[in-house]
Each structure stands twice: as C-alpha cells, then as structure tokens.
Amino acid sequence: MAVDRSWKRGHAMAYGGEHMEMPPVENWVTDWDWLDDQWGENAIEIWNSVREQCPVATTERYGRAFMPVTMEAVAAVANDTEHFSSIWVNVGRPDAPRRPAPPITSDPPEHHGHRRLLLPAFSPKNVAPLEEDLRQFCRKLVADLDGADSADAAAQFSQHIPVHGICKLTGLPEEDADLFRDWIHRNFQFGPRDNAVRVAVATEMKEYVDRLLNDRLANPQDDMLTMIANAEIEGEPVDWDLKVGYINLLIIAGIDTTWSAIGSGLWHFAQHPDQVERLVAADDDDLLWNTATEEVLRYYAPVTMARKVVGETEVGGCPVHPGDQMLLTFPAANHDPAAFENPDVFDMDRLNNRHVAFGLGIHR
C-alpha cells in the first residue's frame, strides 16, 4: 500500500479536541517519532544511525518510550515477560482507543490459553489444503489484469490474497473483503494521526463482529467463527470482548502483515529484473525460491510490536522504569550487522537467515 505523505512535517495531532504540533525529528537517538515523514522514507538509515551511537533510542513525545535497534536488545525485551507486558500498550497518542486483541494483548499465563485455543486452526494440517486454492486464486488475479496498460500490484494483487486466505480459514464472509481492506487502510494509514478515524474503525468493527458472532451462536457452522463464538478456556467461557478481540486481530493483523510482505516483495522485484530472471529460470522446488522468500521477509519485515515496562530493569545498558514503553522494531533487528552479514544488501542466496520478521518471544 502506498503511504499517503500529503501531511507535512510538523504534523498536527489532536489530543482531547486540541491540536499539538509535532516538530520534525532532529535527533533520532533522543527524540524519535515513528510518525515523522523521515521514518517512512529512510527507516533503515535511521536505525543504522541510531545503532552506531547506542543500542536503544528514547523519546518523550508520547510519554517516556524507548526503541531498541539491535537484535540483542530487541530479543531481550521480547523474551522477558517478567519486566515487560503486552497489556494496554500504546506507543502513540494516549487517548487512542484500546481494545483487547488476544493473544497479542495478553501476558502469561492467560496468553497460553488464548494461543492454545486459536493455533489449531492454523496448523499445517488445516492450512495445507488451501495451498492449491490460493495458487488458483493468485492466477485469477493475474489473469484479470491481462490486457491492462498498467496495474497496481498492491491494490489489485497483494491486498486480495490474505483476505481470501483468512476468509477461507475462519469462515469470515469473503463478500465483505472490501470492508476489511477499508478498515485496515483507515486504521493504519490515517488512524495514528486522526483519532476520530481510529474510533470510527473500532466502533464499526465491534458492531460487525458482534453481529457475526451472535449469528454463529444462533446458526452454528463448521468453522473457526463458530468455535470462537462458543469458546471456553479450561472450562470457563471466554469473555465476549475477548472473542471480539480474536476476530479483530485476525482481520487487522492477520491480513495487513501478509499483504505488506507480499507487496514489499513485488515492489522490490519490480526494481530488480535480474533477480526476477533468476527466479523464473529456477524450478519450482529450487532452494532459491525459499531463500528469496526468507530474504524478502528479513529485509522488509512487516511486524513491529510494543511492550510496557512493569518492573525495574535495563535494556542495552539503559535503565527503564514501570510505565515506560518499548517499541520493538523487529525490522531494525533484521538489519543489525551483528546478526547478519551485509544486512543492508538484499541477498537472494542468503542461507544463514535467522530473521525475526514475525517477531520474537511469546507472540511470534
């Protein structure tokens, strides 16, 4: 998805009906801001510059928040559930709406119950039968572009694939695909800077999912939605808001991260025809397809998470205190030269590629 950058430096953000001018970042080590134009345009350069000076950057723009940029520091936070929590984290405007979306917004031991409930639906046994269906779906998307003078590979291809897959896996109605894409687009492209948009999306989704789950209670089907509507953990019914949160997570995170990865890969290869030629010449089972796919995920990692500090500790030698927040930039960790040789080079043949594109720790 192309990011709308029509808003200018010094962007205005509304807090409680008032607008607070956010000046452009001058020092990314002591005053970072993931909403600054420079972040979207030069993220790798920013992470590299910060990493050369220290493993952890800080900011006071949205309360006291930190941004680890090394693999070691990111992993230390992601794997530490004693000092860092995933509950009610918001590295952004403090008045943004917050709703549970487990298991991402949960900590142990509750996290384990949510994960055990949802993971079976995404097991290799359940996913494997979809492979041929998705392959045919992708071929149809390409065929639909035949004869066109030009095409938007993101809007007309990559943004359709995960919606189709999630609907097949869960029972979400595919006729509402445009609605799902609209929610994701508004939530991520406009929501961080416009609280009214984020509130509207949250309200619309809540009403939609309420209707969907109530329908499954009245008219059960053999699908994941019916399982969630009747979900229990250790014999106790799951709270309704948590059930709604499960579906919200599947729609928002499950679709957005996948189409971002696919779109990034298409964007990359469109600029490197020599690499495309190598892939086209390779057999379908050639190792090159696997290494190229993993390199897309490493180089253009689609996932960033956050944690809230709940216990006194330190990260990369930097003391952090309860109430502080951490932005876990897994993409930055994937460009750490201590973890990868020539990390800013897209290497289709990279074999030692233990990237963290989809995170680390309990939420991976």
C-alpha positions as a printed Julia matrix, in Angstrom:
364×3 Matrix{Float64}:
   0.0     0.0     0.0
   1.38    3.41   -0.91
   1.58    5.63    2.15
  -0.15    8.99    1.91
   2.5    11.58    2.72
   0.41   14.64    1.88
   0.53   15.64    5.54
   3.67   17.69    6.1
   6.42   17.98    8.61
   5.26   19.47   11.86
   2.16   17.27   11.7
  -0.74   18.18   13.95
  -2.21   15.61   16.29
  -5.43   16.14   18.21
  -5.45   15.41   21.92
  -8.82   15.85   23.59
 -10.0    18.22   20.87
  -6.78   20.25   20.91
  -4.03   20.09   18.32
  -0.46   19.56   19.38
   2.17   20.42   16.79
   4.77   17.7    16.46
   8.0    19.19   15.11
  10.18   17.16   12.76
  12.74   14.92   14.42
  16.2    16.43   14.65
  17.84   13.74   16.79
  16.66   10.16   16.38
  18.61    8.96   19.41
  16.87   11.23   21.92
  13.65   12.28   20.17
  12.43    9.57   17.77
   8.95    9.59   16.3
   7.63    6.76   14.14
   5.04    9.15   12.67
   7.66   11.5    11.27
   7.92   11.53    7.46
  11.56   10.5     7.66
  10.64    7.18    9.29
   8.67    6.01    6.3
  11.2     7.31    3.82
  14.52    6.36    5.42
  13.87    3.85    8.19
  16.92    1.69    7.53
  19.22    4.71    7.54
  17.64    5.91   10.78
  18.07    2.55   12.52
  21.66    2.3    11.34
  22.47    5.8    12.54
  20.96    5.13   15.97
  22.7     1.75   16.25
  26.09    3.33   15.58
  25.57    5.56   18.63
  23.69    3.32   21.07
  21.52    0.18   21.16
  18.43    1.98   22.46
  16.88    5.33   21.47
  14.45    7.31   23.61
  11.68    9.87   23.18
   9.29   11.9    25.3
   6.8    12.61   22.52
   4.25   10.04   23.62
   5.27    9.65   27.21
   8.64    8.09   28.01
   9.33    5.48   25.34
  12.34    3.55   24.13
  13.3     1.96   20.82
  15.88   -0.85   20.82
  17.54   -1.23   17.41
  19.93   -4.17   17.9
  18.96   -7.83   17.69
  20.29   -8.39   21.21
  18.27   -5.55   22.76
  15.07   -6.33   20.84
  15.3   -10.01   21.79
  15.97   -9.16   25.43
  12.7    -7.24   25.66
  10.61   -9.6    23.54
  11.65  -12.65   25.58
  11.24  -11.05   29.02
   7.66  -11.33   30.26
   8.63  -10.57   33.85
   9.59   -6.94   33.25
   7.65   -6.21   30.05
   3.9    -6.51   29.44
   1.79   -6.63   26.27
  -1.36   -5.38   28.01
  -2.65   -1.89   27.12
   0.45   -0.77   25.27
   0.21    2.28   23.04
   3.36    3.95   21.79
   1.44    6.86   20.37
  -1.27    9.28   21.33
  -2.52    8.43   24.83
  -6.21    8.95   24.02
  -6.3     6.38   21.2
  -8.99    3.7    21.69
  -7.69    0.46   23.14
  -9.46   -2.87   22.89
  -8.18   -6.35   23.75
  -6.88   -8.42   20.83
  -5.55  -11.61   22.4
  -3.17  -13.31   22.33
  -1.14  -10.26   21.17
  -2.5    -8.09   24.01
  -2.1   -10.68   26.75
   0.61  -11.92   29.12
   1.29  -15.33   30.66
  -0.45  -17.31   31.96
  -3.6   -16.08   30.16
  -1.67  -15.82   26.9
  -1.12  -19.57   26.78
  -4.85  -20.3    26.92
  -5.63  -17.88   24.1
  -2.85  -19.3    21.97
  -3.88  -22.92   22.54
  -7.42  -22.01   21.55
  -6.52  -20.35   18.25
  -3.41  -22.12   16.96
  -5.02  -25.42   15.88
  -6.95  -23.57   13.16
  -3.62  -22.52   11.62
  -1.85  -25.87   11.89
  -0.11  -27.27    8.79
  -2.88  -29.88    8.58
  -5.55  -27.18    8.25
  -3.55  -24.8     6.1
  -2.13  -27.31    3.58
  -5.45  -27.9     1.76
  -5.62  -24.18    0.98
  -2.36  -24.16   -0.97
  -3.85  -25.1    -4.34
  -6.86  -22.85   -3.76
  -4.59  -19.87   -3.09
  -2.45  -20.71   -6.1
  -5.51  -20.7    -8.37
  -6.78  -17.51   -6.73
  -3.47  -15.76   -7.44
  -3.52  -16.92  -11.05
  -7.0   -15.49  -11.47
  -5.88  -12.15  -10.04
  -3.08  -12.05  -12.61
  -5.41  -13.14  -15.42
  -7.8   -10.32  -14.52
  -5.0    -7.86  -15.32
  -4.48   -9.25  -18.82
  -4.7    -6.53  -21.43
  -4.36   -3.66  -18.97
  -1.84   -0.94  -19.81
  -0.8    -0.74  -16.17
  -1.7    -2.24  -12.8
  -1.27   -1.54   -9.1
   0.35   -4.71   -7.78
  -0.53   -3.78   -4.21
  -4.19   -2.8    -4.63
  -5.02   -5.32   -7.37
  -2.98   -8.29   -6.2
  -1.26   -8.42   -2.81
  -4.14   -6.87   -0.86
  -6.53   -9.57   -2.07
  -4.53  -12.69   -1.26
  -4.51  -12.63    2.58
  -8.17  -11.58    2.72
  -9.09  -14.62    0.65
  -6.91  -16.87    2.81
  -8.23  -15.58    6.14
 -11.82  -15.91    4.97
 -11.22  -19.5     3.89
  -9.55  -20.37    7.2
 -12.01  -18.67    9.53
 -15.4   -18.52    7.85
 -15.38  -14.73    7.54
 -17.64  -13.78    4.6
 -15.46  -13.01    1.59
 -18.16  -10.75    0.18
 -17.06   -8.3     2.89
 -13.46   -8.25    1.63
 -13.64   -4.61    0.57
 -14.87   -3.7     4.05
 -11.92   -5.49    5.67
  -9.45   -3.74    3.38
 -11.08   -0.39    4.12
 -10.75   -0.91    7.88
  -7.08   -1.82    7.56
  -6.36    1.1     5.25
  -8.07    3.65    7.52
  -6.71    2.16   10.74
  -3.05    2.16    9.73
  -2.8     4.96    7.19
  -4.98    7.58    8.86
  -5.78    6.3    12.37
  -2.43    7.07   14.02
  -2.82   10.76   13.15
  -6.6    11.08   13.37
  -8.25    9.73   16.48
 -11.73   10.12   15.01
 -10.81    7.67   12.26
  -9.43    5.13   14.7
 -12.51    5.4    16.94
 -14.8     5.02   13.92
 -12.98    1.9    12.72
 -13.02    0.35   16.2
 -16.75    1.04   16.55
 -17.6    -0.32   13.11
 -15.58   -3.47   13.71
 -17.13   -4.06   17.13
 -20.66   -3.81   15.72
 -19.8    -6.04   12.77
 -18.12   -8.76   14.84
 -20.91   -8.66   17.44
 -23.43   -9.46   14.69
 -21.2   -12.14   13.21
 -20.63  -13.98   16.48
 -24.27  -13.73   17.52
 -25.25  -15.23   14.17
 -22.86  -18.15   14.74
 -24.41  -18.76   18.16
 -27.85  -18.93   16.57
 -26.72  -20.67   13.38
 -23.57  -22.68   14.11
 -21.36  -23.78   11.23
 -18.27  -25.94   10.93
 -15.83  -23.04   11.04
 -13.48  -21.08   13.27
 -16.03  -18.32   13.88
 -18.42  -20.8    15.48
 -15.59  -22.17   17.61
 -14.76  -18.66   18.81
 -18.41  -17.79   19.46
 -18.6   -20.77   21.82
 -15.02  -20.57   23.09
 -14.04  -21.8    26.52
 -10.64  -21.94   28.2
 -10.2   -24.54   30.92
 -13.95  -25.0    31.09
 -14.74  -21.3    31.54
 -16.47  -19.23   28.83
 -14.21  -16.64   27.22
 -15.36  -13.06   27.83
 -17.29  -11.6    24.91
 -14.86   -8.69   24.43
 -12.02  -11.19   24.11
 -13.93  -13.16   21.48
 -14.44   -9.94   19.54
 -10.73   -9.24   20.01
  -9.8   -12.59   18.45
 -11.69  -11.69   15.27
 -10.36   -8.13   15.22
  -6.81   -9.47   15.4
  -7.43  -11.93   12.56
  -8.85   -9.19   10.34
  -6.41   -6.39   11.11
  -3.08   -8.03   11.92
  -3.57  -11.27   10.04
  -4.33   -9.52    6.78
  -2.16   -6.39    6.98
   1.14   -8.08    7.77
   0.7   -10.58    4.95
  -0.22   -8.1     2.27
   2.6    -5.83    3.41
   5.12   -8.64    2.96
   3.74   -9.64   -0.44
   3.55   -6.04   -1.61
   7.1    -5.31   -0.46
   8.37   -8.33   -2.36
   6.61   -7.26   -5.54
   7.9    -3.71   -5.16
  11.44   -4.99   -4.67
  11.5    -7.37   -7.62
   9.91   -4.79   -9.91
  13.12   -2.81   -9.44
  15.45   -5.8    -9.89
  14.62   -7.59  -13.16
  17.87   -9.55  -12.97
  16.64  -11.23   -9.79
  13.28  -11.93  -11.41
  15.07  -13.65  -14.3
  16.86  -15.94  -11.85
  13.6   -16.89  -10.16
  11.77  -17.52  -13.43
  14.6   -19.77  -14.6
  14.59  -21.78  -11.36
  12.49  -24.9   -10.86
   9.52  -24.6    -8.51
  11.31  -26.68   -5.87
  14.64  -24.89   -6.24
  16.22  -23.7    -2.98
  16.37  -20.2    -4.48
  12.62  -19.76   -4.04
  12.93  -20.44   -0.31
  15.97  -18.25    0.26
  14.49  -15.4    -1.79
  11.22  -15.57    0.16
  13.01  -15.53    3.51
  15.15  -12.61    2.36
  12.05  -10.6     1.45
  10.75  -11.23    4.95
  14.05  -10.27    6.56
  14.69   -7.15    4.52
  11.09   -5.88    4.5
   9.88   -7.26    7.84
   6.2    -6.31    8.25
   5.83   -6.59   12.04
   6.55   -4.13   14.84
   5.21   -4.69   18.35
   5.37   -2.89   21.67
   5.72   -3.59   25.37
   5.07   -1.7    28.59
   7.66   -1.78   31.35
   6.22   -3.28   34.54
   9.4    -3.85   36.54
  12.66   -2.01   37.08
  15.3    -3.28   34.67
  17.67   -2.17   31.93
  17.87   -2.65   28.18
  21.18   -2.31   26.41
  22.59   -0.61   29.5
  19.72    1.9    29.61
  17.62    1.9    32.81
  13.86    1.64   32.24
  11.07    2.05   34.77
   7.46    0.9    35.22
   5.19    2.89   32.92
   7.84    3.36   30.23
   7.05    1.86   26.84
   9.16   -0.01   24.3
   8.73   -0.02   20.53
  10.04   -3.38   19.33
  11.39   -2.69   15.86
  11.89   -6.21   14.56
  12.74   -4.73   11.13
  15.64   -2.85   12.75
  16.88   -6.08   14.35
  16.85   -7.66   10.89
  19.31   -5.01    9.72
  21.75   -5.41   12.61
  25.26   -6.2    11.29
  25.95   -8.12   14.5
  23.24  -10.58   13.45
  23.57  -10.6     9.65
  26.45  -10.25    7.24
  25.92   -7.22    4.98
  22.4    -6.72    6.38
  21.51   -3.85    4.05
  22.23   -5.96    0.97
  19.27   -7.94   -0.39
  20.89  -11.35   -0.89
  18.61  -13.9    -2.56
  21.08  -16.67   -1.74
  21.37  -15.89    1.98
  21.42  -19.21    3.84
  22.08  -18.14    7.44
  18.9   -16.12    7.69
  17.5   -16.39   11.2
  15.38  -13.28   10.81
  12.67  -12.08   13.18
  10.22  -10.79   10.58
   7.25  -12.05   12.57
   8.61  -11.16   15.97
  10.22  -12.9    18.92
   9.02  -14.24   22.2
   5.55  -15.41   23.17
   3.72  -13.59   20.36
   5.78  -14.95   17.48
